[in-house]
mmCIF file of N, CA and C in Angstrom:
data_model
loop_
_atom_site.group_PDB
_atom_site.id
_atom_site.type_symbol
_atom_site.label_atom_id
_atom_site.label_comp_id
_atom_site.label_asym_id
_atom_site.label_seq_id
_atom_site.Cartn_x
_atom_site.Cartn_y
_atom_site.Cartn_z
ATOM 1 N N UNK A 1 0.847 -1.187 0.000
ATOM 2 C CA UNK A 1 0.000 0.000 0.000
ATOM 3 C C UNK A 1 0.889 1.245 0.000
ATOM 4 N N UNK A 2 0.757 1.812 -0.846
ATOM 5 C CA UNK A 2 0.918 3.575 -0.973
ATOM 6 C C UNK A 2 0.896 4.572 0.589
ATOM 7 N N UNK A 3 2.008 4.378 1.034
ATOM 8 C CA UNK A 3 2.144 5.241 2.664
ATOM 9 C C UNK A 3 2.792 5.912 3.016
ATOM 10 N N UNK A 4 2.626 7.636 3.139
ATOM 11 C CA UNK A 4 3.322 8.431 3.769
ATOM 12 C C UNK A 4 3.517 8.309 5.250
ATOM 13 N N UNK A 5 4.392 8.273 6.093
ATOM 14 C CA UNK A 5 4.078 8.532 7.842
ATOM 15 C C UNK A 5 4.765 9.307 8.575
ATOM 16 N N UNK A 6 5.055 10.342 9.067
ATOM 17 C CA UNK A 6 5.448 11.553 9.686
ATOM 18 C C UNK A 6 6.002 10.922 11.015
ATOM 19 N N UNK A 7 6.525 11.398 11.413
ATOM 20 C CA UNK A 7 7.418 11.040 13.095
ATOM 21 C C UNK A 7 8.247 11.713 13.349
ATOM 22 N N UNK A 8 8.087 11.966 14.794
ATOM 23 C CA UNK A 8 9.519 13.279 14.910
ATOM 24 C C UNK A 8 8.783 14.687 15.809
ATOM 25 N N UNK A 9 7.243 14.681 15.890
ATOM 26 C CA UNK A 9 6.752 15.549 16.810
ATOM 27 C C UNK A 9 7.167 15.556 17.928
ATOM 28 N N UNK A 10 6.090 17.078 18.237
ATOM 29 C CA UNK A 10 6.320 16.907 19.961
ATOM 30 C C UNK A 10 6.532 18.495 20.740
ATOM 31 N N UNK A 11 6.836 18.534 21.950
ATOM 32 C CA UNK A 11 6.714 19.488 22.516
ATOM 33 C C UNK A 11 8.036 20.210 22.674
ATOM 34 N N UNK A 12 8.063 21.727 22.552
ATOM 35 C CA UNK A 12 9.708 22.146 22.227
ATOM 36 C C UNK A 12 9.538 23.938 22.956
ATOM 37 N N UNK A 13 10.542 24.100 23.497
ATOM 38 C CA UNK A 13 10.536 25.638 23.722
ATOM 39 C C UNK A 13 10.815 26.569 22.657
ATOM 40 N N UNK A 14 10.065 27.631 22.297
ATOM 41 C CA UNK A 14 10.845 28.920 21.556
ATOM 42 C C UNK A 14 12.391 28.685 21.331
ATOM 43 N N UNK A 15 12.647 28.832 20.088
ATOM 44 C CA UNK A 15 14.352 28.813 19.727
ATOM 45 C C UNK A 15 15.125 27.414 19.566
ATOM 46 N N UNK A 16 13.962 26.108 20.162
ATOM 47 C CA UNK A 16 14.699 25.013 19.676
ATOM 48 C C UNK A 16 14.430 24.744 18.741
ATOM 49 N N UNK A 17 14.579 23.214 18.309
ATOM 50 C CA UNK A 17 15.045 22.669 17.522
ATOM 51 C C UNK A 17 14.238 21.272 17.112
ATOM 52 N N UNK A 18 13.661 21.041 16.011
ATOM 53 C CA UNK A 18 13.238 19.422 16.157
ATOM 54 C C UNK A 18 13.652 19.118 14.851
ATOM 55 N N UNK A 19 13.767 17.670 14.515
ATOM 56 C CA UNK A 19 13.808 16.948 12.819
ATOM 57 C C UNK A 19 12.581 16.169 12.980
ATOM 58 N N UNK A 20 11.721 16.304 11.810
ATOM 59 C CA UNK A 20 10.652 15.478 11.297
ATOM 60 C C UNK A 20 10.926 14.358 10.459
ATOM 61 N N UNK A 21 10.134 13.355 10.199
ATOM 62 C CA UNK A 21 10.919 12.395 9.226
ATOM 63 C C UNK A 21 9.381 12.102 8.636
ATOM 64 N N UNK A 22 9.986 11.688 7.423
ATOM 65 C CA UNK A 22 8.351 11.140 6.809
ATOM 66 C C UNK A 22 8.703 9.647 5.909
ATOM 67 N N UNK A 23 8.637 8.918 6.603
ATOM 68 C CA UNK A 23 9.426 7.478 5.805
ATOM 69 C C UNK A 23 8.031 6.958 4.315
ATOM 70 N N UNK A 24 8.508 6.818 3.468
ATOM 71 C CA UNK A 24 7.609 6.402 2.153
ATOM 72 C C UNK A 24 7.714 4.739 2.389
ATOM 73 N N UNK A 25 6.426 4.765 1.948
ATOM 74 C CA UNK A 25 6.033 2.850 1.284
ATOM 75 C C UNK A 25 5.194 2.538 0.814
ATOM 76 N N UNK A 26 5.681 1.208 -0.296
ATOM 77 C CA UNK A 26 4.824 1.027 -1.373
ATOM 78 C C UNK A 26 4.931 2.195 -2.589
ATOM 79 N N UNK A 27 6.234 2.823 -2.566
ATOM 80 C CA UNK A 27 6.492 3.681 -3.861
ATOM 81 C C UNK A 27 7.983 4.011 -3.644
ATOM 82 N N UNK A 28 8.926 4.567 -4.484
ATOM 83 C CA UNK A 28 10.200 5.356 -4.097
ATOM 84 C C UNK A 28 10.169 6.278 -4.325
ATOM 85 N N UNK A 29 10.028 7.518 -3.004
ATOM 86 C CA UNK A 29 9.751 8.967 -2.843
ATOM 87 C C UNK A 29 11.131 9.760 -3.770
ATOM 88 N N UNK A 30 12.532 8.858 -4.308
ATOM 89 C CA UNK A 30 12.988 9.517 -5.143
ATOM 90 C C UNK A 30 12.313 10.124 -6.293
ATOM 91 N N UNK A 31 11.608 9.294 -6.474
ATOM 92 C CA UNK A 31 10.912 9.635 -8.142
ATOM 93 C C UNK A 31 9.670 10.534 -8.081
ATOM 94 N N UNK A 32 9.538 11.544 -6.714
ATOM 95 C CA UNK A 32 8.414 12.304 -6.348
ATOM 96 C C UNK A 32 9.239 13.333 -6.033
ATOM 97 N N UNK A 33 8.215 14.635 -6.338
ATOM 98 C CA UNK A 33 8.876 15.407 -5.491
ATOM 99 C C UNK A 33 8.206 15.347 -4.590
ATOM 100 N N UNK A 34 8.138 16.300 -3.237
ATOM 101 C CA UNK A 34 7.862 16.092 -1.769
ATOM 102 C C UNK A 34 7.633 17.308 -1.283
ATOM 103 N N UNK A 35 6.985 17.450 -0.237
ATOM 104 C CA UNK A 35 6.161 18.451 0.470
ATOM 105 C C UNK A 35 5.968 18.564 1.880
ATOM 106 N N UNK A 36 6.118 19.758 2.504
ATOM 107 C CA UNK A 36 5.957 19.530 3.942
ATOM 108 C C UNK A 36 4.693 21.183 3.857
ATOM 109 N N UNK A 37 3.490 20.483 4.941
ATOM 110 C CA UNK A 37 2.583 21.369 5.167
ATOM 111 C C UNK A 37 2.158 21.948 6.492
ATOM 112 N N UNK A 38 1.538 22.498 7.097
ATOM 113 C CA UNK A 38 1.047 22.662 8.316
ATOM 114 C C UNK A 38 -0.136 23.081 8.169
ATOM 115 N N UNK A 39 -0.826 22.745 9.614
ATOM 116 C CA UNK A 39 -1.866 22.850 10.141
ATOM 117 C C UNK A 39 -2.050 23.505 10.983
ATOM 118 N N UNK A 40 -2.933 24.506 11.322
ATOM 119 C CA UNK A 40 -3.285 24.894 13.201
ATOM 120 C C UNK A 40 -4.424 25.217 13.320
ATOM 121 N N UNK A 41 -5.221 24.476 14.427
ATOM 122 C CA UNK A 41 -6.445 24.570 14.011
ATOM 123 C C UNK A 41 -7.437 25.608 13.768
ATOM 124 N N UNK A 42 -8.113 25.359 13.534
ATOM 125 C CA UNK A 42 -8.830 26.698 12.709
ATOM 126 C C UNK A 42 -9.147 27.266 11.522
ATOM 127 N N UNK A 43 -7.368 26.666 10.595
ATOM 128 C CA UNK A 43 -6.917 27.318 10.115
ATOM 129 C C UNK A 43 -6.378 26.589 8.375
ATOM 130 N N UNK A 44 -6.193 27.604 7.445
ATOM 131 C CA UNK A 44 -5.933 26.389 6.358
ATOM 132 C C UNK A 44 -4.605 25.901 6.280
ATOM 133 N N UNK A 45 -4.323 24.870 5.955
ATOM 134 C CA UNK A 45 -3.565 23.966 5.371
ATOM 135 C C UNK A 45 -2.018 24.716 4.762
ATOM 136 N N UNK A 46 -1.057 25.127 5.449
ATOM 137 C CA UNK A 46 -0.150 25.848 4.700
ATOM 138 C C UNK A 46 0.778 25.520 4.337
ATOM 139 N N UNK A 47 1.206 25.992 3.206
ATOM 140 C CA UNK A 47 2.247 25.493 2.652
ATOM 141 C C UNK A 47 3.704 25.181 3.640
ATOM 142 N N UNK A 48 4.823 24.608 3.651
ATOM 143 C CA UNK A 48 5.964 24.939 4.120
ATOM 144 C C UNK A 48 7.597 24.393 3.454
ATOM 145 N N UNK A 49 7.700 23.594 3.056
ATOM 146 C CA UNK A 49 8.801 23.107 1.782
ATOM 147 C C UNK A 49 8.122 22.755 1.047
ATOM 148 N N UNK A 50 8.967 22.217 0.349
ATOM 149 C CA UNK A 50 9.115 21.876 -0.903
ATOM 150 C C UNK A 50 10.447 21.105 -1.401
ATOM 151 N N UNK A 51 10.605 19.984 -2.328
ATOM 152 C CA UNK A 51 11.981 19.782 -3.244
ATOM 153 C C UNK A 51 11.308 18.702 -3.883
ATOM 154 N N UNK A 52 12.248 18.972 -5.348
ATOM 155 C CA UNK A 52 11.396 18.132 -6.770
ATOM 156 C C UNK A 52 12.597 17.929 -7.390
ATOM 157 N N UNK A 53 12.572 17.015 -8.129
ATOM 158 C CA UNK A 53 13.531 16.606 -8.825
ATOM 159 C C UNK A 53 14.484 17.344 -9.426
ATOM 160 N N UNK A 54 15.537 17.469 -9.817
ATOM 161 C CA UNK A 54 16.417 18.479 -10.206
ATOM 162 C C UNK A 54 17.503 18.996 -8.994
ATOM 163 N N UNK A 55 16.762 18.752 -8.075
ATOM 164 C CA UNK A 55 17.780 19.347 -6.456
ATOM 165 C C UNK A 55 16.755 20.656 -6.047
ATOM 166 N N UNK A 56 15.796 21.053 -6.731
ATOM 167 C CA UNK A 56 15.396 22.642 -6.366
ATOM 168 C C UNK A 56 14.594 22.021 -5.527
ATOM 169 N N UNK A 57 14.221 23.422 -4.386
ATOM 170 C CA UNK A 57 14.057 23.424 -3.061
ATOM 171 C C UNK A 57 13.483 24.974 -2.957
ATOM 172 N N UNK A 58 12.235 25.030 -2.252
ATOM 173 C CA UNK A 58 11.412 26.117 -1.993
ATOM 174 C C UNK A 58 10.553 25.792 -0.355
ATOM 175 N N UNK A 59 10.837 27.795 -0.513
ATOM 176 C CA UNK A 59 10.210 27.586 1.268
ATOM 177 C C UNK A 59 9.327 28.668 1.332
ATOM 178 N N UNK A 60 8.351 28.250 2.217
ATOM 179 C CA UNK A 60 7.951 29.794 2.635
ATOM 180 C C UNK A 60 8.354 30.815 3.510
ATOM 181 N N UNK A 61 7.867 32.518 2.981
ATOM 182 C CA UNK A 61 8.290 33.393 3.900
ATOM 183 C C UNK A 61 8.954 33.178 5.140
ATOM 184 N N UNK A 62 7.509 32.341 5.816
ATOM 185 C CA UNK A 62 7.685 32.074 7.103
ATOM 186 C C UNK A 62 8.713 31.235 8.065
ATOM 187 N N UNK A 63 9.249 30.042 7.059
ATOM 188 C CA UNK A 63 9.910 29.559 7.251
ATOM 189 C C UNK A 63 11.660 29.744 6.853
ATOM 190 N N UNK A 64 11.571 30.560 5.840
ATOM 191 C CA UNK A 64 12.785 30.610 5.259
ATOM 192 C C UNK A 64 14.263 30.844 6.134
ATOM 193 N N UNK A 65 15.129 30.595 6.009
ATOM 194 C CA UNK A 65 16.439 30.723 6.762
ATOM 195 C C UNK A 65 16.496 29.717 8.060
ATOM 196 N N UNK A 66 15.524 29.379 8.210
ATOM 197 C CA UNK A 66 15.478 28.595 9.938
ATOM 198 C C UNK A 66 14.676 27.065 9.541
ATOM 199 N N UNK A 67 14.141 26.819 8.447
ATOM 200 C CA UNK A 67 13.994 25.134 8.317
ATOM 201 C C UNK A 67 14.615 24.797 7.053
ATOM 202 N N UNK A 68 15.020 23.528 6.820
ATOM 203 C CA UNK A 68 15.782 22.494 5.791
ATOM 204 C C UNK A 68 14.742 21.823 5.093
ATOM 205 N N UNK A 69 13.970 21.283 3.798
ATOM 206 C CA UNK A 69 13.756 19.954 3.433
ATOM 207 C C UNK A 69 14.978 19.107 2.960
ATOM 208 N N UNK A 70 15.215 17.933 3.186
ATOM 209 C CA UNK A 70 15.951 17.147 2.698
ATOM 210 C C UNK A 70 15.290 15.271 2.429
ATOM 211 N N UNK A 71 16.322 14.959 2.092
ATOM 212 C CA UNK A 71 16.160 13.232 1.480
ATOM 213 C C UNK A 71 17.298 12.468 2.114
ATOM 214 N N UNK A 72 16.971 11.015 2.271
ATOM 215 C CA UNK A 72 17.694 10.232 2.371
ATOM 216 C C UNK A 72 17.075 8.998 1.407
ATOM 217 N N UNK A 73 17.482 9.174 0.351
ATOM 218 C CA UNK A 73 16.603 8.298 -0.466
ATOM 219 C C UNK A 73 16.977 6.446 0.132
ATOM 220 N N UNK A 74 18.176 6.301 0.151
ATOM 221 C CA UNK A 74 18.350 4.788 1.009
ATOM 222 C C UNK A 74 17.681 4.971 2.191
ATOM 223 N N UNK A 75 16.656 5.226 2.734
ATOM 224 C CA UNK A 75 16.006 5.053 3.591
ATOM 225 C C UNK A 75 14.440 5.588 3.388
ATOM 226 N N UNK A 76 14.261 6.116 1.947
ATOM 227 C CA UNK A 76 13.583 6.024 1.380
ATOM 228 C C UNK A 76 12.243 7.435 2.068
ATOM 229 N N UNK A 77 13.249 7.980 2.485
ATOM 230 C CA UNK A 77 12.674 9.015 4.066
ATOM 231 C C UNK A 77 12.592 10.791 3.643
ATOM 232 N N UNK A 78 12.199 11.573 3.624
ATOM 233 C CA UNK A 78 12.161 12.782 3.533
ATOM 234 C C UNK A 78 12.262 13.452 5.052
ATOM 235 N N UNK A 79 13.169 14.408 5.484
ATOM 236 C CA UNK A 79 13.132 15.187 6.581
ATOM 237 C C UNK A 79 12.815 17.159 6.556
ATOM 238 N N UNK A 80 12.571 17.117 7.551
ATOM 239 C CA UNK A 80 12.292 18.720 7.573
ATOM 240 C C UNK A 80 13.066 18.877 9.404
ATOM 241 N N UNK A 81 14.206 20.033 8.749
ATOM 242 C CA UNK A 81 15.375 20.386 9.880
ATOM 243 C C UNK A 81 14.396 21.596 10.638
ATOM 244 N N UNK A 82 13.998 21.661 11.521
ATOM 245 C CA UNK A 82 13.048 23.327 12.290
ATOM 246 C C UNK A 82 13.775 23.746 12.817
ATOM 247 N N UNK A 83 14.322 24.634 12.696
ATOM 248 C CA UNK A 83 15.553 25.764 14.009
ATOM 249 C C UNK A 83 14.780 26.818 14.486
ATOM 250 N N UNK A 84 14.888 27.339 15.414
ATOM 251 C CA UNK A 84 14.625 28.628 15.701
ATOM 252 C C UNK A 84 13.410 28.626 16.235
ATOM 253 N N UNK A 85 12.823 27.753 16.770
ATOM 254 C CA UNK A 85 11.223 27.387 16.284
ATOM 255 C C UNK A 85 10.501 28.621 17.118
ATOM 256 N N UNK A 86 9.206 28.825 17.023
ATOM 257 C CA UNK A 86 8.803 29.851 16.990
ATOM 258 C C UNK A 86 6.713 29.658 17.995
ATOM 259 N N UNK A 87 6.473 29.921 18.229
ATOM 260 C CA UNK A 87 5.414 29.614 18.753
ATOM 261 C C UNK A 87 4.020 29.340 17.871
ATOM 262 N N UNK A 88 4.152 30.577 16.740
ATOM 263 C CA UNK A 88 3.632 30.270 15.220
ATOM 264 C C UNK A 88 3.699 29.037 14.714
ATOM 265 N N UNK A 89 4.552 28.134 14.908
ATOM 266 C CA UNK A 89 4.975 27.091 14.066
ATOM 267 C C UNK A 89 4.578 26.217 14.645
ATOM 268 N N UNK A 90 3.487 26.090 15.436
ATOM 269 C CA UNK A 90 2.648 25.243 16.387
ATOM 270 C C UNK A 90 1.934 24.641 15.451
ATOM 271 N N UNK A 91 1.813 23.324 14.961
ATOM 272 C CA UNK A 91 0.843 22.922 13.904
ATOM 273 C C UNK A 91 0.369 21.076 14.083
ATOM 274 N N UNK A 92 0.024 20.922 13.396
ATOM 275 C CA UNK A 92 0.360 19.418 12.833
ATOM 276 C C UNK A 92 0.757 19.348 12.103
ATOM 277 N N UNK A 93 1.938 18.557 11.246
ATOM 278 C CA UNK A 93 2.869 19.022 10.031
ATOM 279 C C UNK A 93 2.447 17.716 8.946
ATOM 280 N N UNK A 94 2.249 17.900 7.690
ATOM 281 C CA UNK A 94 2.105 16.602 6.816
ATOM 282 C C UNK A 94 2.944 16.598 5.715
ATOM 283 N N UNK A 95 3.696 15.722 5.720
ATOM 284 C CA UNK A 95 4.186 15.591 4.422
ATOM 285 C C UNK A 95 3.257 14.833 3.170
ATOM 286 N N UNK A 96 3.675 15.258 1.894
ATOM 287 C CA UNK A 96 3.165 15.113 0.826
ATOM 288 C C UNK A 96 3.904 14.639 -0.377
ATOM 289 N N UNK A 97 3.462 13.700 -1.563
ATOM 290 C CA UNK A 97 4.153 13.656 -2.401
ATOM 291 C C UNK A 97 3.738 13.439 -3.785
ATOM 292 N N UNK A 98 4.554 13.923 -4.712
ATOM 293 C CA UNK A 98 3.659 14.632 -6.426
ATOM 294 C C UNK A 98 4.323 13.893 -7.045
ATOM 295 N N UNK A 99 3.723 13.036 -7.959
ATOM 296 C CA UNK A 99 3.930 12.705 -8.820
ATOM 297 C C UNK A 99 4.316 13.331 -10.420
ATOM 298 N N UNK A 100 3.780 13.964 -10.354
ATOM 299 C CA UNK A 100 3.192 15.011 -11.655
ATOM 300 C C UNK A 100 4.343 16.649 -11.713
ATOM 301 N N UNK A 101 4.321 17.098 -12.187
ATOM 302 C CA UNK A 101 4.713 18.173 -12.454
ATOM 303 C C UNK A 101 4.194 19.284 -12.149
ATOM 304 N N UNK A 102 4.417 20.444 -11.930
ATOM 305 C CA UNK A 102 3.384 21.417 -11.210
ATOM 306 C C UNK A 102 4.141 22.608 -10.047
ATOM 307 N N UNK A 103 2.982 23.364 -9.468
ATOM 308 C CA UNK A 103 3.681 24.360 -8.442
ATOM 309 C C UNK A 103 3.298 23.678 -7.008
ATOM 310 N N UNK A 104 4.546 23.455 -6.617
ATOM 311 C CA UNK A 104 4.289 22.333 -5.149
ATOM 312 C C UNK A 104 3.930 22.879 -4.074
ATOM 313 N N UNK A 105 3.922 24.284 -4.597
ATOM 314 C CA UNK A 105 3.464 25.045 -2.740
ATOM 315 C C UNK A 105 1.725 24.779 -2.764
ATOM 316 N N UNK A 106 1.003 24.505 -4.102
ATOM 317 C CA UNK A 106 -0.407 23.928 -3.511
ATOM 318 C C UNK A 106 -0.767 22.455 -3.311
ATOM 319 N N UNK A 107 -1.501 22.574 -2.206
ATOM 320 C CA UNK A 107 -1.868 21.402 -2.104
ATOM 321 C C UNK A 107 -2.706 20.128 -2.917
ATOM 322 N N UNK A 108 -3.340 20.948 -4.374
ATOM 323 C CA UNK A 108 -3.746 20.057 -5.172
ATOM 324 C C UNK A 108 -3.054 19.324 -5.628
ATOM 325 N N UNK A 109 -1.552 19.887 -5.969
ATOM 326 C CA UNK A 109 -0.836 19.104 -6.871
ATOM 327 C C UNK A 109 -0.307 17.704 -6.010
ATOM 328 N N UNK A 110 -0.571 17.293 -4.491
ATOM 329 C CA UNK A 110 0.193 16.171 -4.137
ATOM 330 C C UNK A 110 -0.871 15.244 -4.467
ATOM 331 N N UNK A 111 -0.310 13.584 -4.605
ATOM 332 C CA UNK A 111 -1.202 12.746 -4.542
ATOM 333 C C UNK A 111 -1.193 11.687 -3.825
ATOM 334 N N UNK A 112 0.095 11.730 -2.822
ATOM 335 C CA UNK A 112 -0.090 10.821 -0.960
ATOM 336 C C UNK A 112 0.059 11.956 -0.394
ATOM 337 N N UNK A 113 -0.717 11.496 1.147
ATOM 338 C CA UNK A 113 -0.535 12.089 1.995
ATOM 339 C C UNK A 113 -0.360 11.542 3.023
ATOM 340 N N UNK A 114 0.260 12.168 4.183
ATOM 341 C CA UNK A 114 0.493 11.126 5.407
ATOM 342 C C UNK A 114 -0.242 11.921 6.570
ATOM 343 N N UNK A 115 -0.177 11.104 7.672
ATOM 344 C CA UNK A 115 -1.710 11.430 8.723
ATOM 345 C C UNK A 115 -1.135 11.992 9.699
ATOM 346 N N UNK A 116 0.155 13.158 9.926
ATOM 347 C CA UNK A 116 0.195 14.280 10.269
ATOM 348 C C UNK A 116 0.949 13.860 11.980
ATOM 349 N N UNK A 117 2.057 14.804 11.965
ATOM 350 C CA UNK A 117 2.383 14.358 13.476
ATOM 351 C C UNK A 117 2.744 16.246 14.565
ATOM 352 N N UNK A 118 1.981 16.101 15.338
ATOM 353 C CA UNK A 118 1.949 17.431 16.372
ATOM 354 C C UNK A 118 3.294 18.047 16.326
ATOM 355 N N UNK A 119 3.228 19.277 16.169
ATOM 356 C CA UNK A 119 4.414 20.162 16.730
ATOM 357 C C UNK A 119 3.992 21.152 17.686
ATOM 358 N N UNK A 120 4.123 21.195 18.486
ATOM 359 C CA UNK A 120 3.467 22.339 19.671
ATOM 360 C C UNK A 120 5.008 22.963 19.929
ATOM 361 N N UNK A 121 5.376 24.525 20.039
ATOM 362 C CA UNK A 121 6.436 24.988 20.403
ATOM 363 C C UNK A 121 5.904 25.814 21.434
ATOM 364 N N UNK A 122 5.666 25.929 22.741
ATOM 365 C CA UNK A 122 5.284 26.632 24.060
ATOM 366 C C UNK A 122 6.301 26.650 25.082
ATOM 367 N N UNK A 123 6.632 27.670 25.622
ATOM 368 C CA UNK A 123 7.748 27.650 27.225
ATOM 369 C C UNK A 123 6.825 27.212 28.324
#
């Protein structure tokens, strides 16, 4: 079966630090590009990386300078590095992955998704 799964949440003070992981199965997330989103409730679905084949790599505003997307394709895993973290950045985070070609900061273009793991950043 076709499975994204997120791991790596959790509870963190202002200014730390967490790594997310999103391990793929039943496909090889090399041949996708990949997506990291957030949630908070209330609220819509926002964009936050991005990386697609070629090596290119996109972030949002919000995130820019202080999170990473990356790959470990032998492990078949996508990560997202959070520095700095921020109280904003309180979400549930999902990774995503596209088959297709397209602008990856929307969410139409993915076609797995995985079932989202808590980030709460509070002192």
């Amino acid at each position: 079966q076709v499975q994204l799964a997120e791991s790596g949440g959790g509870l963190v003070q202002p200014g730390g630090s967490l790594r997310l992981s999103c391990a793929a199965s039943g496909f090889t997330l090399d041949d996708y590009a990949v997506g990291w989103f957030r949630q908070a409730p209330g609220k819509e679905r926002e964009f936050v990386a991005t990386s697609w084949r070629g090596g290119s790599t996109y972030y949002a505003d919000s995130v820019k300078g202080r999170f990473t997307i990356s790959r470990d394709n032998a492990k078949n895993t996508v990560y997202l590095q959070m520095n700095s973290l921020k109280a904003e950045d309180t979400a549930v985070y999902y990774c995503a992955a596209s088959g297709r070609s397209g602008s990856y900061y929307y969410t139409g273009v993915y076609d797995y998704w995985g079932q989202g793991t808590q980030v709460t950043v509070s002192s």
